[in-house]
C-alpha positions as protocol buffer text, in pm:
chain_id: "A"
residue {
  index: 1
  type: MET
  ca { x: -2075 y: -5127 z: 2888 }
}
residue {
  index: 2
  type: PHE
  ca { x: -1812 y: -5378 z: 2777 }
}
residue {
  index: 3
  type: GLU
  ca { x: -1792 y: -5624 z: 2488 }
}
residue {
  index: 4
  type: LEU
  ca { x: -1638 y: -5968 z: 2523 }
}
residue {
  index: 5
  type: SER
  ca { x: -1540 y: -6093 z: 2175 }
}
residue {
  index: 6
  type: LEU
  ca { x: -1476 y: -6459 z: 2100 }
}
residue {
  index: 7
  type: MET
  ca { x: -1385 y: -6662 z: 1791 }
}
residue {
  index: 8
  type: CYS
  ca { x: -1575 y: -6992 z: 1778 }
}
residue {
  index: 9
  type: PRO
  ca { x: -1611 y: -7279 z: 1530 }
}
residue {
  index: 10
  type: GLU
  ca { x: -1963 y: -7355 z: 1416 }
}
residue {
  index: 11
  type: ASP
  ca { x: -2010 y: -7661 z: 1639 }
}
residue {
  index: 12
  type: ARG
  ca { x: -1937 y: -7458 z: 1958 }
}
residue {
  index: 13
  type: ILE
  ca { x: -2165 y: -7161 z: 1899 }
}
residue {
  index: 14
  type: GLU
  ca { x: -2479 y: -7291 z: 2067 }
}
residue {
  index: 15
  type: ALA
  ca { x: -2301 y: -7403 z: 2384 }
}
residue {
  index: 16
  type: VAL
  ca { x: -2100 y: -7081 z: 2412 }
}
residue {
  index: 17
  type: SER
  ca { x: -2405 y: -6862 z: 2349 }
}
residue {
  index: 18
  type: ASP
  ca { x: -2608 y: -7050 z: 2610 }
}
residue {
  index: 19
  type: ALA
  ca { x: -2324 y: -7013 z: 2861 }
}
residue {
  index: 20
  type: LEU
  ca { x: -2296 y: -6638 z: 2797 }
}
residue {
  index: 21
  type: ASP
  ca { x: -2670 y: -6605 z: 2848 }
}
residue {
  index: 22
  type: ALA
  ca { x: -2641 y: -6795 z: 3179 }
}
residue {
  index: 23
  type: LEU
  ca { x: -2360 y: -6557 z: 3279 }
}
residue {
  index: 24
  type: ASP
  ca { x: -2606 y: -6264 z: 3246 }
}
residue {
  index: 25
  type: ALA
  ca { x: -2478 y: -6115 z: 2924 }
}
residue {
  index: 26
  type: LEU
  ca { x: -2702 y: -5827 z: 2821 }
}
residue {
  index: 27
  type: SER
  ca { x: -2692 y: -5949 z: 2461 }
}
residue {
  index: 28
  type: VAL
  ca { x: -2515 y: -6212 z: 2251 }
}
residue {
  index: 29
  type: SER
  ca { x: -2463 y: -6178 z: 1876 }
}
residue {
  index: 30
  type: VAL
  ca { x: -2305 y: -6412 z: 1621 }
}
residue {
  index: 31
  type: GLU
  ca { x: -2135 y: -6274 z: 1311 }
}
residue {
  index: 32
  type: ASP
  ca { x: -1948 y: -6420 z: 1018 }
}
residue {
  index: 33
  type: ALA
  ca { x: -1582 y: -6366 z: 1103 }
}
residue {
  index: 34
  type: ASP
  ca { x: -1509 y: -6364 z: 729 }
}
residue {
  index: 35
  type: ALA
  ca { x: -1772 y: -6101 z: 641 }
}
residue {
  index: 36
  type: GLN
  ca { x: -1667 y: -5856 z: 368 }
}
residue {
  index: 37
  type: THR
  ca { x: -1406 y: -6102 z: 240 }
}
residue {
  index: 38
  type: ASP
  ca { x: -1402 y: -6362 z: -38 }
}
residue {
  index: 39
  type: ALA
  ca { x: -1468 y: -6629 z: 228 }
}
residue {
  index: 40
  type: GLU
  ca { x: -1797 y: -6471 z: 339 }
}
residue {
  index: 41
  type: GLN
  ca { x: -2089 y: -6718 z: 353 }
}
residue {
  index: 42
  type: ALA
  ca { x: -2450 y: -6607 z: 307 }
}
residue {
  index: 43
  type: LEU
  ca { x: -2702 y: -6768 z: 542 }
}
residue {
  index: 44
  type: PHE
  ca { x: -3074 y: -6712 z: 482 }
}
residue {
  index: 45
  type: GLY
  ca { x: -3358 y: -6819 z: 710 }
}
residue {
  index: 46
  type: GLU
  ca { x: -3725 y: -6741 z: 761 }
}
residue {
  index: 47
  type: PRO
  ca { x: -3899 y: -6621 z: 1080 }
}
residue {
  index: 48
  type: GLY
  ca { x: -4061 y: -6906 z: 1272 }
}
residue {
  index: 49
  type: MET
  ca { x: -3844 y: -7166 z: 1104 }
}
residue {
  index: 50
  type: PRO
  ca { x: -3527 y: -7327 z: 1247 }
}
residue {
  index: 51
  type: PRO
  ca { x: -3211 y: -7145 z: 1137 }
}
residue {
  index: 52
  type: PRO
  ca { x: -3031 y: -7315 z: 847 }
}
residue {
  index: 53
  type: LYS
  ca { x: -2715 y: -7330 z: 1061 }
}
residue {
  index: 54
  type: ASP
  ca { x: -2614 y: -7213 z: 1409 }
}
residue {
  index: 55
  type: GLY
  ca { x: -2344 y: -6997 z: 1259 }
}
residue {
  index: 56
  type: TRP
  ca { x: -2045 y: -6996 z: 1029 }
}
residue {
  index: 57
  type: GLN
  ca { x: -1732 y: -7209 z: 1016 }
}
residue {
  index: 58
  type: ARG
  ca { x: -1554 y: -6913 z: 1175 }
}
residue {
  index: 59
  type: SER
  ca { x: -1795 y: -6713 z: 1388 }
}
residue {
  index: 60
  type: ARG
  ca { x: -1732 y: -6404 z: 1595 }
}
residue {
  index: 61
  type: VAL
  ca { x: -1945 y: -6417 z: 1910 }
}
residue {
  index: 62
  type: VAL
  ca { x: -1989 y: -6084 z: 2088 }
}
residue {
  index: 63
  type: ALA
  ca { x: -2140 y: -6058 z: 2437 }
}
residue {
  index: 64
  type: LEU
  ca { x: -2228 y: -5730 z: 2604 }
}
residue {
  index: 65
  type: PHE
  ca { x: -2183 y: -5687 z: 2980 }
}
residue {
  index: 66
  type: PRO
  ca { x: -2263 y: -5393 z: 3211 }
}
residue {
  index: 67
  type: THR
  ca { x: -1914 y: -5382 z: 3371 }
}
residue {
  index: 68
  type: GLN
  ca { x: -1559 y: -5480 z: 3285 }
}
residue {
  index: 69
  type: ALA
  ca { x: -1549 y: -5708 z: 3590 }
}
residue {
  index: 70
  type: ALA
  ca { x: -1851 y: -5903 z: 3463 }
}
residue {
  index: 71
  type: ALA
  ca { x: -1692 y: -5944 z: 3119 }
}
residue {
  index: 72
  type: GLU
  ca { x: -1363 y: -6059 z: 3271 }
}
residue {
  index: 73
  type: GLU
  ca { x: -1540 y: -6308 z: 3498 }
}
residue {
  index: 74
  type: ALA
  ca { x: -1728 y: -6452 z: 3201 }
}
residue {
  index: 75
  type: GLN
  ca { x: -1403 y: -6488 z: 3008 }
}
residue {
  index: 76
  type: GLN
  ca { x: -1237 y: -6672 z: 3298 }
}
residue {
  index: 77
  type: LEU
  ca { x: -1531 y: -6907 z: 3352 }
}
residue {
  index: 78
  type: LEU
  ca { x: -1561 y: -6991 z: 2982 }
}
residue {
  index: 79
  type: ALA
  ca { x: -1189 y: -7063 z: 2944 }
}
residue {
  index: 80
  type: VAL
  ca { x: -1202 y: -7367 z: 3178 }
}
residue {
  index: 81
  type: GLN
  ca { x: -1508 y: -7531 z: 3018 }
}
residue {
  index: 82
  type: ASP
  ca { x: -1470 y: -7837 z: 2797 }
}
residue {
  index: 83
  type: PHE
  ca { x: -1700 y: -7693 z: 2531 }
}
residue {
  index: 84
  type: PHE
  ca { x: -1471 y: -7391 z: 2494 }
}
residue {
  index: 85
  type: ASP
  ca { x: -1205 y: -7609 z: 2331 }
}
residue {
  index: 86
  type: GLY
  ca { x: -1130 y: -7470 z: 1986 }
}
residue {
  index: 87
  type: CYS
  ca { x: -1254 y: -7122 z: 2080 }
}
residue {
  index: 88
  type: GLN
  ca { x: -1041 y: -6813 z: 2123 }
}
residue {
  index: 89
  type: VAL
  ca { x: -1081 y: -6495 z: 2328 }
}
residue {
  index: 90
  type: LEU
  ca { x: -1033 y: -6194 z: 2102 }
}
residue {
  index: 91
  type: GLY
  ca { x: -1051 y: -5940 z: 2383 }
}
residue {
  index: 92
  type: ILE
  ca { x: -1263 y: -5714 z: 2599 }
}
residue {
  index: 93
  type: ALA
  ca { x: -1340 y: -5361 z: 2481 }
}
residue {
  index: 94
  type: ASN
  ca { x: -1516 y: -5064 z: 2631 }
}
residue {
  index: 95
  type: VAL
  ca { x: -1827 y: -4959 z: 2436 }
}
residue {
  index: 96
  type: PRO
  ca { x: -1816 y: -4579 z: 2423 }
}
residue {
  index: 97
  type: GLU
  ca { x: -2121 y: -4367 z: 2495 }
}
residue {
  index: 98
  type: GLN
  ca { x: -2292 y: -4263 z: 2172 }
}
residue {
  index: 99
  type: ASP
  ca { x: -2583 y: -4061 z: 2050 }
}
residue {
  index: 100
  type: TRP
  ca { x: -2776 y: -4371 z: 1944 }
}
residue {
  index: 101
  type: VAL
  ca { x: -3051 y: -4174 z: 1772 }
}
residue {
  index: 102
  type: ARG
  ca { x: -2799 y: -3991 z: 1553 }
}
residue {
  index: 103
  type: LEU
  ca { x: -2608 y: -4316 z: 1492 }
}
residue {
  index: 104
  type: THR
  ca { x: -2926 y: -4493 z: 1382 }
}
residue {
  index: 105
  type: GLN
  ca { x: -3018 y: -4206 z: 1153 }
}
residue {
  index: 106
  type: SER
  ca { x: -2674 y: -4214 z: 992 }
}
residue {
  index: 107
  type: GLN
  ca { x: -2741 y: -4573 z: 880 }
}
residue {
  index: 108
  type: PHE
  ca { x: -3043 y: -4469 z: 673 }
}
residue {
  index: 109
  type: ALA
  ca { x: -2954 y: -4250 z: 377 }
}
residue {
  index: 110
  type: PRO
  ca { x: -3181 y: -4169 z: 81 }
}
residue {
  index: 111
  type: VAL
  ca { x: -3237 y: -4473 z: -143 }
}
residue {
  index: 112
  type: ASP
  ca { x: -3277 y: -4437 z: -519 }
}
residue {
  index: 113
  type: ILE
  ca { x: -3535 y: -4674 z: -665 }
}
residue {
  index: 114
  type: THR
  ca { x: -3498 y: -4523 z: -1011 }
}
residue {
  index: 115
  type: PRO
  ca { x: -3294 y: -4214 z: -1104 }
}
residue {
  index: 116
  type: ASP
  ca { x: -3594 y: -3989 z: -1027 }
}
residue {
  index: 117
  type: PHE
  ca { x: -3782 y: -4193 z: -761 }
}
residue {
  index: 118
  type: TRP
  ca { x: -3635 y: -4193 z: -409 }
}
residue {
  index: 119
  type: ILE
  ca { x: -3709 y: -4310 z: -54 }
}
residue {
  index: 120
  type: VAL
  ca { x: -3592 y: -4034 z: 179 }
}
residue {
  index: 121
  type: PRO
  ca { x: -3587 y: -4027 z: 563 }
}
residue {
  index: 122
  type: THR
  ca { x: -3738 y: -3712 z: 710 }
}
residue {
  index: 123
  type: TRP
  ca { x: -3402 y: -3591 z: 845 }
}
residue {
  index: 124
  type: HIS
  ca { x: -3251 y: -3577 z: 494 }
}
residue {
  index: 125
  type: GLU
  ca { x: -3303 y: -3317 z: 223 }
}
residue {
  index: 126
  type: LEU
  ca { x: -3470 y: -3440 z: -93 }
}
residue {
  index: 127
  type: PRO
  ca { x: -3216 y: -3515 z: -369 }
}
residue {
  index: 128
  type: ALA
  ca { x: -3238 y: -3263 z: -652 }
}
residue {
  index: 129
  type: GLN
  ca { x: -3317 y: -3537 z: -905 }
}
residue {
  index: 130
  type: ALA
  ca { x: -3613 y: -3675 z: -704 }
}
residue {
  index: 131
  type: VAL
  ca { x: -3921 y: -3614 z: -919 }
}
residue {
  index: 132
  type: ARG
  ca { x: -4116 y: -3853 z: -696 }
}
residue {
  index: 133
  type: SER
  ca { x: -4029 y: -3947 z: -340 }
}
residue {
  index: 134
  type: ILE
  ca { x: -4157 y: -4129 z: -34 }
}
residue {
  index: 135
  type: ARG
  ca { x: -4072 y: -3981 z: 305 }
}
residue {
  index: 136
  type: LEU
  ca { x: -4020 y: -4274 z: 541 }
}
residue {
  index: 137
  type: ASP
  ca { x: -3836 y: -4329 z: 867 }
}
residue {
  index: 138
  type: PRO
  ca { x: -3745 y: -4671 z: 1013 }
}
residue {
  index: 139
  type: GLY
  ca { x: -4011 y: -4788 z: 1257 }
}
residue {
  index: 140
  type: LEU
  ca { x: -4186 y: -5093 z: 1400 }
}
residue {
  index: 141
  type: ALA
  ca { x: -4308 y: -5226 z: 1063 }
}
residue {
  index: 142
  type: PHE
  ca { x: -4100 y: -5380 z: 782 }
}
residue {
  index: 143
  type: GLY
  ca { x: -4025 y: -5167 z: 479 }
}
residue {
  index: 144
  type: THR
  ca { x: -3781 y: -4878 z: 459 }
}
residue {
  index: 145
  type: GLY
  ca { x: -3668 y: -4918 z: 98 }
}
residue {
  index: 146
  type: THR
  ca { x: -3326 y: -5055 z: 190 }
}
residue {
  index: 147
  type: HIS
  ca { x: -3406 y: -5426 z: 148 }
}
residue {
  index: 148
  type: PRO
  ca { x: -3374 y: -5578 z: -202 }
}
residue {
  index: 149
  type: THR
  ca { x: -3729 y: -5718 z: -190 }
}
residue {
  index: 150
  type: THR
  ca { x: -3877 y: -5374 z: -123 }
}
residue {
  index: 151
  type: ARG
  ca { x: -3661 y: -5206 z: -387 }
}
residue {
  index: 152
  type: MET
  ca { x: -3760 y: -5461 z: -652 }
}
residue {
  index: 153
  type: CYS
  ca { x: -4131 y: -5413 z: -579 }
}
residue {
  index: 154
  type: LEU
  ca { x: -4097 y: -5036 z: -598 }
}
residue {
  index: 155
  type: ARG
  ca { x: -3901 y: -5064 z: -923 }
}
residue {
  index: 156
  type: TRP
  ca { x: -4184 y: -5270 z: -1069 }
}
residue {
  index: 157
  type: ILE
  ca { x: -4436 y: -5005 z: -958 }
}
residue {
  index: 158
  type: ALA
  ca { x: -4222 y: -4729 z: -1112 }
}
residue {
  index: 159
  type: ARG
  ca { x: -4188 y: -4916 z: -1442 }
}
residue {
  index: 160
  type: ASN
  ca { x: -4553 y: -5014 z: -1469 }
}
residue {
  index: 161
  type: GLY
  ca { x: -4732 y: -4724 z: -1303 }
}
residue {
  index: 162
  type: VAL
  ca { x: -4810 y: -4496 z: -1596 }
}
residue {
  index: 163
  type: VAL
  ca { x: -5038 y: -4201 z: -1526 }
}
residue {
  index: 164
  type: ALA
  ca { x: -5263 y: -4109 z: -1822 }
}
residue {
  index: 165
  type: ALA
  ca { x: -5363 y: -3759 z: -1924 }
}
residue {
  index: 166
  type: ASP
  ca { x: -5695 y: -3793 z: -1738 }
}
residue {
  index: 167
  type: GLY
  ca { x: -5508 y: -3876 z: -1415 }
}
residue {
  index: 168
  type: THR
  ca { x: -5585 y: -4248 z: -1410 }
}
residue {
  index: 169
  type: SER
  ca { x: -5307 y: -4499 z: -1346 }
}
residue {
  index: 170
  type: THR
  ca { x: -5233 y: -4825 z: -1524 }
}
residue {
  index: 171
  type: LEU
  ca { x: -5194 y: -4976 z: -1176 }
}
residue {
  index: 172
  type: GLY
  ca { x: -5571 y: -4953 z: -1135 }
}
residue {
  index: 173
  type: ARG
  ca { x: -5715 y: -5076 z: -807 }
}
residue {
  index: 174
  type: VAL
  ca { x: -5427 y: -5190 z: -583 }
}
residue {
  index: 175
  type: LEU
  ca { x: -5395 y: -5441 z: -298 }
}
residue {
  index: 176
  type: ASP
  ca { x: -5083 y: -5439 z: -79 }
}
residue {
  index: 177
  type: TYR
  ca { x: -5108 y: -5768 z: 113 }
}
residue {
  index: 178
  type: GLY
  ca { x: -4875 y: -5775 z: 415 }
}
residue {
  index: 179
  type: CYS
  ca { x: -4820 y: -5401 z: 394 }
}
residue {
  index: 180
  type: GLY
  ca { x: -4575 y: -5351 z: 683 }
}
residue {
  index: 181
  type: SER
  ca { x: -4489 y: -4982 z: 679 }
}
residue {
  index: 182
  type: GLY
  ca { x: -4719 y: -4927 z: 380 }
}
residue {
  index: 183
  type: ILE
  ca { x: -4429 y: -4837 z: 155 }
}
residue {
  index: 184
  type: LEU
  ca { x: -4558 y: -5030 z: -149 }
}
residue {
  index: 185
  type: ALA
  ca { x: -4910 y: -4891 z: -116 }
}
residue {
  index: 186
  type: ILE
  ca { x: -4768 y: -4539 z: -83 }
}
residue {
  index: 187
  type: GLY
  ca { x: -4545 y: -4604 z: -385 }
}
residue {
  index: 188
  type: ALA
  ca { x: -4852 y: -4708 z: -587 }
}
residue {
  index: 189
  type: ALA
  ca { x: -5026 y: -4387 z: -483 }
}
residue {
  index: 190
  type: LYS
  ca { x: -4725 y: -4184 z: -596 }
}
residue {
  index: 191
  type: PHE
  ca { x: -4773 y: -4341 z: -940 }
}
residue {
  index: 192
  type: GLY
  ca { x: -5138 y: -4247 z: -967 }
}
residue {
  index: 193
  type: ALA
  ca { x: -5331 y: -4531 z: -799 }
}
residue {
  index: 194
  type: VAL
  ca { x: -5630 y: -4391 z: -612 }
}
residue {
  index: 195
  type: ASP
  ca { x: -5817 y: -4701 z: -490 }
}
residue {
  index: 196
  type: ILE
  ca { x: -5568 y: -4875 z: -261 }
}
residue {
  index: 197
  type: ASP
  ca { x: -5622 y: -5135 z: 12 }
}
residue {
  index: 198
  type: ALA
  ca { x: -5326 y: -5209 z: 241 }
}
residue {
  index: 199
  type: VAL
  ca { x: -5369 y: -5502 z: 481 }
}
residue {
  index: 200
  type: ASP
  ca { x: -5155 y: -5675 z: 744 }
}
residue {
  index: 201
  type: ILE
  ca { x: -5207 y: -5924 z: 1028 }
}
residue {
  index: 202
  type: ASP
  ca { x: -5019 y: -5688 z: 1264 }
}
residue {
  index: 203
  type: PRO
  ca { x: -5228 y: -5396 z: 1399 }
}
residue {
  index: 204
  type: ALA
  ca { x: -4903 y: -5200 z: 1454 }
}
residue {
  index: 205
  type: ALA
  ca { x: -4829 y: -5229 z: 1080 }
}
residue {
  index: 206
  type: VAL
  ca { x: -5178 y: -5102 z: 998 }
}
residue {
  index: 207
  type: GLU
  ca { x: -5126 y: -4799 z: 1222 }
}
residue {
  index: 208
  type: SER
  ca { x: -4780 y: -4740 z: 1078 }
}
residue {
  index: 209
  type: THR
  ca { x: -4922 y: -4753 z: 724 }
}
residue {
  index: 210
  type: LEU
  ca { x: -5190 y: -4496 z: 807 }
}
residue {
  index: 211
  type: GLN
  ca { x: -4937 y: -4263 z: 967 }
}
residue {
  index: 212
  type: ASN
  ca { x: -4691 y: -4294 z: 678 }
}
residue {
  index: 213
  type: ALA
  ca { x: -4966 y: -4237 z: 422 }
}
residue {
  index: 214
  type: GLN
  ca { x: -5072 y: -3920 z: 600 }
}
residue {
  index: 215
  type: ALA
  ca { x: -4711 y: -3800 z: 619 }
}
residue {
  index: 216
  type: ASN
  ca { x: -4680 y: -3850 z: 243 }
}
residue {
  index: 217
  type: GLY
  ca { x: -5009 y: -3683 z: 158 }
}
residue {
  index: 218
  type: VAL
  ca { x: -5166 y: -3989 z: -7 }
}
residue {
  index: 219
  type: GLN
  ca { x: -5502 y: -4158 z: 40 }
}
residue {
  index: 220
  type: LEU
  ca { x: -5540 y: -4529 z: 107 }
}
residue {
  index: 221
  type: LYS
  ca { x: -5743 y: -4769 z: 320 }
}
residue {
  index: 222
  type: ALA
  ca { x: -5557 y: -4987 z: 571 }
}
residue {
  index: 223
  type: GLY
  ca { x: -5676 y: -5269 z: 794 }
}
residue {
  index: 224
  type: LEU
  ca { x: -5654 y: -5636 z: 881 }
}
residue {
  index: 225
  type: PRO
  ca { x: -5661 y: -5896 z: 598 }
}
residue {
  index: 226
  type: ASP
  ca { x: -6042 y: -5911 z: 585 }
}
residue {
  index: 227
  type: LYS
  ca { x: -6027 y: -5553 z: 452 }
}
residue {
  index: 228
  type: ALA
  ca { x: -5920 y: -5699 z: 115 }
}
residue {
  index: 229
  type: GLN
  ca { x: -6238 y: -5743 z: -87 }
}
residue {
  index: 230
  type: GLY
  ca { x: -6300 y: -5827 z: -451 }
}
residue {
  index: 231
  type: GLU
  ca { x: -6061 y: -5807 z: -743 }
}
residue {
  index: 232
  type: TYR
  ca { x: -5766 y: -5573 z: -805 }
}
residue {
  index: 233
  type: ARG
  ca { x: -5570 y: -5483 z: -1115 }
}
residue {
  index: 234
  type: THR
  ca { x: -5246 y: -5491 z: -910 }
}
residue {
  index: 235
  type: VAL
  ca { x: -5185 y: -5728 z: -618 }
}
residue {
  index: 236
  type: LEU
  ca { x: -4856 y: -5678 z: -430 }
}
residue {
  index: 237
  type: ALA
  ca { x: -4725 y: -5915 z: -161 }
}
residue {
  index: 238
  type: ASN
  ca { x: -4377 y: -5872 z: -18 }
}
residue {
  index: 239
  type: ILE
  ca { x: -4376 y: -6133 z: 256 }
}
residue {
  index: 240
  type: LEU
  ca { x: -4175 y: -6459 z: 256 }
}
residue {
  index: 241
  type: ALA
  ca { x: -4189 y: -6780 z: 53 }
}
residue {
  index: 242
  type: THR
  ca { x: -4365 y: -6995 z: 315 }
}
residue {
  index: 243
  type: PRO
  ca { x: -4668 y: -6768 z: 371 }
}
residue {
  index: 244
  type: LEU
  ca { x: -4676 y: -6687 z: -2 }
}
residue {
  index: 245
  type: ARG
  ca { x: -4723 y: -7058 z: -76 }
}
residue {
  index: 246
  type: VAL
  ca { x: -5008 y: -7082 z: 176 }
}
residue {
  index: 247
  type: LEU
  ca { x: -5169 y: -6765 z: 40 }
}
residue {
  index: 248
  type: ALA
  ca { x: -5156 y: -6873 z: -326 }
}
residue {
  index: 249
  type: PRO
  ca { x: -5530 y: -6939 z: -376 }
}
residue {
  index: 250
  type: LEU
  ca { x: -5629 y: -6627 z: -182 }
}
residue {
  index: 251
  type: LEU
  ca { x: -5393 y: -6388 z: -360 }
}
residue {
  index: 252
  type: CYS
  ca { x: -5477 y: -6528 z: -703 }
}
residue {
  index: 253
  type: SER
  ca { x: -5849 y: -6487 z: -632 }
}
residue {
  index: 254
  type: HIS
  ca { x: -5792 y: -6114 z: -588 }
}
residue {
  index: 255
  type: VAL
  ca { x: -5625 y: -6066 z: -930 }
}
residue {
  index: 256
  type: ALA
  ca { x: -5867 y: -5921 z: -1185 }
}
residue {
  index: 257
  type: THR
  ca { x: -5874 y: -6018 z: -1552 }
}
residue {
  index: 258
  type: GLY
  ca { x: -5591 y: -5823 z: -1717 }
}
residue {
  index: 259
  type: GLY
  ca { x: -5436 y: -5767 z: -1374 }
}
residue {
  index: 260
  type: HIS
  ca { x: -5093 y: -5838 z: -1228 }
}
residue {
  index: 261
  type: LEU
  ca { x: -4963 y: -6034 z: -930 }
}
residue {
  index: 262
  type: VAL
  ca { x: -4629 y: -5916 z: -788 }
}
residue {
  index: 263
  type: LEU
  ca { x: -4456 y: -6132 z: -524 }
}
residue {
  index: 264
  type: ALA
  ca { x: -4136 y: -6072 z: -326 }
}
residue {
  index: 265
  type: GLY
  ca { x: -3958 y: -6206 z: -21 }
}
residue {
  index: 266
  type: ILE
  ca { x: -3841 y: -6503 z: -229 }
}
residue {
  index: 267
  type: LEU
  ca { x: -3489 y: -6642 z: -250 }
}
residue {
  index: 268
  type: GLU
  ca { x: -3354 y: -6750 z: -589 }
}
residue {
  index: 269
  type: ARG
  ca { x: -3354 y: -7116 z: -482 }
}
residue {
  index: 270
  type: GLN
  ca { x: -3726 y: -7094 z: -397 }
}
residue {
  index: 271
  type: ALA
  ca { x: -3843 y: -6995 z: -748 }
}
residue {
  index: 272
  type: GLN
  ca { x: -3955 y: -7340 z: -860 }
}
residue {
  index: 273
  type: GLU
  ca { x: -4154 y: -7418 z: -545 }
}
residue {
  index: 274
  type: LEU
  ca { x: -4341 y: -7088 z: -580 }
}
residue {
  index: 275
  type: GLN
  ca { x: -4412 y: -7155 z: -948 }
}
residue {
  index: 276
  type: GLU
  ca { x: -4552 y: -7497 z: -857 }
}
residue {
  index: 277
  type: ALA
  ca { x: -4764 y: -7355 z: -574 }
}
residue {
  index: 278
  type: TYR
  ca { x: -4924 y: -7094 z: -803 }
}
residue {
  index: 279
  type: ALA
  ca { x: -4947 y: -7310 z: -1119 }
}
residue {
  index: 280
  type: PRO
  ca { x: -5317 y: -7402 z: -1073 }
}
residue {
  index: 281
  type: TRP
  ca { x: -5407 y: -7034 z: -1104 }
}
residue {
  index: 282
  type: LEU
  ca { x: -5127 y: -6826 z: -1257 }
}
residue {
  index: 283
  type: GLN
  ca { x: -4790 y: -6877 z: -1426 }
}
residue {
  index: 284
  type: LEU
  ca { x: -4522 y: -6702 z: -1221 }
}
residue {
  index: 285
  type: GLN
  ca { x: -4205 y: -6574 z: -1388 }
}
residue {
  index: 286
  type: VAL
  ca { x: -3890 y: -6422 z: -1241 }
}
residue {
  index: 287
  type: ALA
  ca { x: -3902 y: -6051 z: -1324 }
}
residue {
  index: 288
  type: ASP
  ca { x: -3609 y: -5912 z: -1123 }
}
residue {
  index: 289
  type: ARG
  ca { x: -3311 y: -6024 z: -914 }
}
residue {
  index: 290
  type: GLU
  ca { x: -3098 y: -5858 z: -647 }
}
residue {
  index: 291
  type: ASP
  ca { x: -2854 y: -5995 z: -388 }
}
residue {
  index: 292
  type: GLY
  ca { x: -2993 y: -6348 z: -391 }
}
residue {
  index: 293
  type: TRP
  ca { x: -3358 y: -6237 z: -384 }
}
residue {
  index: 294
  type: ILE
  ca { x: -3604 y: -6246 z: -672 }
}
residue {
  index: 295
  type: LEU
  ca { x: -3926 y: -6072 z: -776 }
}
residue {
  index: 296
  type: MET
  ca { x: -4188 y: -6297 z: -933 }
}
residue {
  index: 297
  type: THR
  ca { x: -4484 y: -6173 z: -1136 }
}
residue {
  index: 298
  type: ALA
  ca { x: -4781 y: -6311 z: -1326 }
}
residue {
  index: 299
  type: SER
  ca { x: -5057 y: -6166 z: -1542 }
}
residue {
  index: 300
  type: ARG
  ca { x: -5415 y: -6282 z: -1578 }
}
């Protein structure tokens, strides 16, 4: 396969991308040409919502073609179009054959949540300092421990999940709403929770959660959202700001007296709107921050 790389200003990205798609590119990606520099610009969006911008002021557009001839033909056809004005061809490069499984695995190393609590893919050895660990491989459902929102939730669990001498946990009964891979529910189990409901609207996430729980030797119940019943001492929801706003009355209704609500998937600029959405029931506070994301919690 061959990559055609282009440099495009923001106002040309949509037209160039559409043209590449019409020219039968196998894929088209848009990257910040200034990534990893002081000029890098962070763009955040939410699934189902229009992107905040089509791209960056200086965007690198990369199209993948099955042959060099197809890439060269696309380059020639683009160069004579009016909408290509201001764009630049960076070149055509052969994409070498790779062991994609091994390459993917190399991108997922053990992740330390705390000095003694780690998320470890199955192809890695456990770190010597890992007193507690979750074995988890990337799959179809969200949650591998690499995203700031997941790490912040797991840090909260590690800091607040105290196991008493009789084996009971301060986390009490736990609800993981929007469980994805089940990583938060499994984390709660690792810190002593024994009555755990993990729910998601995606049946694939439910199946992934059950498989991951079995692989980690923990017990939990997983199902669709109607599986969540009654009150819980700990309610976890790592989703996104828009659904969290809609779910405010439902999630708050599940928080028991003396219990905790833990929300993630929220950008720093969204803190106030979440506080306002939950104000009729609970007072949310920012409990943690990482890379532009925040963790918000409340107690009843």
